[in-house]
Amino acid sequence: MKEFEFIEKIKPSYYRNSSVIKGIGDDAAVVSPPNGYELVIASDTMVEDIHFSFEYMQLSDIGFRVLAANLSDLAAMGARPLYYAVNIAVPSTYSDEQLTDLYVGMNELAQKYKLDLIGGDTVSANELVITISVFGKVLPNRKRLRSYAQTNDIVFVTGNLGEAAYGYDLLQSNFLLENYFTNRHKRPIPRIDFVELTDSVIRMSLNDLSDGLASELNEIAEASQATIVIHWDDLPIHSKMTNIEIEQLKKYVLSSGEDFELVGTCSPTEWDLLKEATNNQLPVTPIGKVTAETSTPEVYLTINETKTILCKSGYSHG
Ligand code: ADP
Ligand code: MG
């Protein structure tokens, strides 16, 4: 890999956002911050053999997935994406062509959501490590902080739960398998559309499901100093997963992350608005309520009319 030639290959020929003043090609990128907006910044790293394996992921899938994880963080803040920067540590055995495949995967998402690649860094290493930083914008009164939950809020999730983890397990038993679930693991779609559809909702707490429903709900409860109660029977689960043995299914649904779906809360009045705004375009399911504001935050799961405490790990006990 020759760094100069490689950078020439991945350098965009034009920028989608006119706010990019200087992109790739100088010591640093220059952008003009969007007027009236706050800048939102997220970063994510994936390491070969820890976060991905070449046994069932192509380089373009890996590029796609790292950028998707970053975009999911922006969506969970209520932000719209603008730019991204890519740092890679690469073994010397990689060819330029292989490395550009990473960018092919990223560019699929960048094209869809109008992001610009504005820079990065390239170093050599013994295994592949990719770090992406994304930059987005949000209006000051539309940030979706996890501390924004209030008593009586409806708790909701987008999409279905546990599909990526199920897909991952299917891949472990057959690297070549390709179906809806394996694709949910390889190419998760960040819920940027949710941000755009729900602009009219004023207050919303929001997290993305990177670490699993139990963990994300506990984070909202802690940050908002609130008690949350959710109901097993209300959780959205794909019909092809309902025959999975119950303890395994609970693991997928409650403790497996990387679905990159969103979980959040809003007032009952704004829930009606949210439902209407997303109607027919994006599945959003109510799964419970914020029952109290308290200095001892807790998340409860009711299952077969029994109320249990739902720990961060997804383990529930009476
Ligand atoms: P410098 O030595 O000044 O840091 P580099 O040679 O590292 O410059 O990078 C030249 C340009 O290419 C910079 O604009 C940098 O942001 C960009 N760049 C370097 N590596 C990457 C990469 N892996 N992905 C995207 N842009 C990169
Ligand atoms: Mg550099």
Short mmCIF file of C-alpha atoms in Angstrom, two decimals, residues 6-183:
data_model
loop_
_atom_site.label_atom_id
_atom_site.label_comp_id
_atom_site.label_asym_id
_atom_site.label_seq_id
_atom_site.Cartn_x
_atom_site.Cartn_y
_atom_site.Cartn_z
CA PHE A 6 -4.22 5.31 -1.77
CA ILE A 7 -5.38 8.72 -0.53
CA GLU A 8 -5.72 9.93 -4.12
CA LYS A 9 -8.04 6.95 -4.74
CA ILE A 10 -10.38 7.57 -1.81
CA LYS A 11 -10.38 11.37 -2.08
CA PRO A 12 -13.88 12.54 -3.13
CA SER A 13 -14.04 14.41 -6.42
CA TYR A 14 -16.66 16.77 -4.97
CA TYR A 15 -18.28 17.46 -1.59
CA ARG A 16 -22.00 17.03 -1.00
CA ASN A 17 -22.09 19.66 1.75
CA SER A 18 -21.19 23.21 0.73
CA SER A 19 -20.02 23.79 4.33
CA VAL A 20 -16.85 21.78 3.58
CA ILE A 21 -14.26 24.48 2.94
CA LYS A 22 -11.22 22.19 2.74
CA GLY A 23 -11.65 18.41 2.68
CA ILE A 24 -8.89 15.85 2.10
CA GLY A 25 -5.52 17.19 0.96
CA ASP A 26 -4.14 19.54 3.60
CA ASP A 27 -2.94 19.07 7.17
CA ALA A 28 -6.52 19.18 8.46
CA ALA A 29 -10.06 19.65 7.21
CA VAL A 30 -11.90 22.98 7.49
CA VAL A 31 -15.69 23.26 7.72
CA SER A 32 -17.98 26.15 8.54
CA PRO A 33 -20.28 25.12 11.41
CA PRO A 34 -23.95 25.21 10.34
CA ASN A 35 -25.72 28.39 11.42
CA GLY A 36 -28.03 28.01 14.39
CA TYR A 37 -27.17 24.34 14.95
CA GLU A 38 -25.07 22.57 17.54
CA LEU A 39 -22.34 20.22 16.36
CA VAL A 40 -22.68 16.55 17.45
CA ILE A 41 -19.59 14.32 17.37
CA ALA A 42 -19.35 10.55 17.78
CA SER A 43 -16.54 8.05 17.33
CA ASP A 44 -16.40 4.27 17.05
CA THR A 45 -13.60 1.73 16.64
CA MET A 46 -13.65 -1.83 15.36
CA VAL A 47 -10.77 -4.28 15.65
CA GLU A 48 -10.19 -7.38 13.49
CA ASP A 49 -11.15 -10.64 15.26
CA ILE A 50 -12.80 -8.75 18.11
CA HIS A 51 -15.54 -6.79 16.36
CA PHE A 52 -15.49 -8.51 12.99
CA SER A 53 -14.05 -11.51 11.22
CA PHE A 54 -13.15 -11.96 7.56
CA GLU A 55 -14.66 -15.43 7.66
CA TYR A 56 -18.08 -13.99 6.90
CA MET A 57 -17.56 -10.24 6.42
CA GLN A 58 -16.15 -8.61 3.30
CA LEU A 59 -14.14 -5.41 3.63
CA SER A 60 -17.05 -3.44 2.18
CA ASP A 61 -19.37 -4.93 4.87
CA ILE A 62 -16.89 -3.87 7.56
CA GLY A 63 -16.69 -0.29 6.26
CA PHE A 64 -20.48 -0.19 6.10
CA ARG A 65 -20.91 -1.53 9.61
CA VAL A 66 -18.46 0.84 11.34
CA LEU A 67 -20.03 3.88 9.69
CA ALA A 68 -23.53 2.53 10.49
CA ALA A 69 -22.60 2.25 14.19
CA ASN A 70 -21.43 5.86 14.17
CA LEU A 71 -24.52 7.11 12.37
CA SER A 72 -26.67 5.27 14.89
CA ASP A 73 -25.04 7.32 17.66
CA LEU A 74 -25.91 10.52 15.79
CA ALA A 75 -29.51 9.34 15.33
CA ALA A 76 -29.71 8.61 19.07
CA MET A 77 -28.85 12.27 19.72
CA GLY A 78 -31.44 13.49 17.22
CA ALA A 79 -28.70 14.71 14.88
CA ARG A 80 -28.44 14.74 11.10
CA PRO A 81 -25.09 13.57 9.69
CA LEU A 82 -22.68 15.92 7.89
CA TYR A 83 -19.10 14.61 7.69
CA TYR A 84 -16.90 11.66 8.66
CA ALA A 85 -13.19 11.02 9.15
CA VAL A 86 -11.55 7.59 8.95
CA ASN A 87 -8.46 6.38 10.81
CA ILE A 88 -7.08 3.03 9.78
CA ALA A 89 -4.26 0.90 11.13
CA VAL A 90 -3.44 -1.67 8.42
CA PRO A 91 -1.17 -4.70 8.00
CA SER A 92 1.33 -4.15 5.15
CA THR A 93 -0.14 -7.16 3.28
CA TYR A 94 -3.22 -5.16 2.27
CA SER A 95 -3.41 -3.89 -1.28
CA ASP A 96 -4.84 -0.50 -2.24
CA GLU A 97 -7.77 -2.33 -3.83
CA GLN A 98 -8.64 -4.14 -0.62
CA LEU A 99 -8.50 -0.92 1.36
CA THR A 100 -10.62 0.99 -1.10
CA ASP A 101 -13.29 -1.73 -0.65
CA LEU A 102 -13.67 -0.52 2.93
CA TYR A 103 -14.54 2.89 1.53
CA VAL A 104 -16.96 1.41 -1.00
CA GLY A 105 -19.02 0.07 1.93
CA MET A 106 -18.85 3.39 3.77
CA ASN A 107 -19.76 5.31 0.66
CA GLU A 108 -23.03 3.40 0.29
CA LEU A 109 -24.22 4.97 3.54
CA ALA A 110 -22.50 8.30 2.89
CA GLN A 111 -24.35 8.60 -0.40
CA LYS A 112 -27.68 7.69 1.15
CA TYR A 113 -27.39 10.22 4.00
CA LYS A 114 -25.31 12.87 2.16
CA LEU A 115 -22.16 12.68 4.25
CA ASP A 116 -18.73 13.85 3.18
CA LEU A 117 -15.44 12.06 3.86
CA ILE A 118 -13.25 14.95 5.06
CA GLY A 119 -10.05 13.26 6.27
CA GLY A 120 -8.37 10.67 8.39
CA ASP A 121 -5.06 8.99 9.04
CA THR A 122 -3.32 5.85 7.85
CA VAL A 123 -0.75 3.90 9.86
CA SER A 124 0.62 0.36 9.70
CA ALA A 125 -0.15 -2.32 12.27
CA ASN A 126 -0.35 -6.10 12.74
CA GLU A 127 -4.12 -6.27 12.44
CA LEU A 128 -6.80 -4.10 10.90
CA VAL A 129 -8.26 -1.40 13.18
CA ILE A 130 -10.77 1.15 11.91
CA THR A 131 -11.91 4.23 13.77
CA ILE A 132 -14.55 6.50 12.29
CA SER A 133 -15.55 9.86 13.69
CA VAL A 134 -18.79 11.40 12.49
CA PHE A 135 -19.96 14.97 12.76
CA GLY A 136 -23.61 15.94 12.70
CA LYS A 137 -25.91 18.85 13.45
CA VAL A 138 -28.89 19.31 15.74
CA LEU A 139 -31.09 22.28 16.61
CA PRO A 140 -30.46 23.22 20.27
CA ASN A 141 -34.07 22.41 21.25
CA ARG A 142 -34.15 19.04 19.46
CA LYS A 143 -31.30 17.23 21.20
CA ARG A 144 -32.43 13.81 22.44
CA LEU A 145 -30.54 13.32 25.71
CA ARG A 146 -30.97 10.20 27.82
CA SER A 147 -31.65 12.46 30.79
CA TYR A 148 -34.89 13.78 29.23
CA ALA A 149 -37.32 11.07 30.44
CA GLN A 150 -40.19 12.19 32.71
CA THR A 151 -42.95 10.53 34.73
CA ASN A 152 -45.82 9.19 32.59
CA ASP A 153 -43.69 9.05 29.43
CA ILE A 154 -44.39 6.25 26.98
CA VAL A 155 -41.35 4.02 26.38
CA PHE A 156 -40.91 2.95 22.74
CA VAL A 157 -38.53 1.06 20.43
CA THR A 158 -38.05 1.17 16.66
CA GLY A 159 -38.01 -2.05 14.60
CA ASN A 160 -37.71 -5.53 16.13
CA LEU A 161 -35.40 -6.62 18.93
CA GLY A 162 -32.54 -9.14 18.87
CA GLU A 163 -32.39 -9.71 15.11
CA ALA A 164 -28.71 -8.82 14.63
CA ALA A 165 -27.62 -11.12 17.48
CA TYR A 166 -29.71 -13.94 16.08
CA GLY A 167 -28.17 -13.32 12.64
CA TYR A 168 -24.70 -13.35 14.20
CA ASP A 169 -25.34 -16.77 15.79
CA LEU A 170 -26.67 -18.12 12.49
CA LEU A 171 -23.44 -16.94 10.83
CA GLN A 172 -21.30 -18.72 13.44
CA SER A 173 -22.84 -22.04 12.44
CA ASN A 174 -22.60 -21.30 8.73
CA PHE A 175 -20.34 -18.48 7.48
CA LEU A 176 -21.91 -18.63 4.01
CA LEU A 177 -25.52 -18.29 5.12
CA GLU A 178 -27.28 -15.22 3.76
CA ASN A 179 -30.74 -14.22 4.89
CA TYR A 180 -32.66 -11.35 6.49
CA PHE A 181 -31.10 -11.97 9.94
CA THR A 182 -27.48 -12.35 8.81
CA ASN A 183 -27.91 -9.14 6.86
#
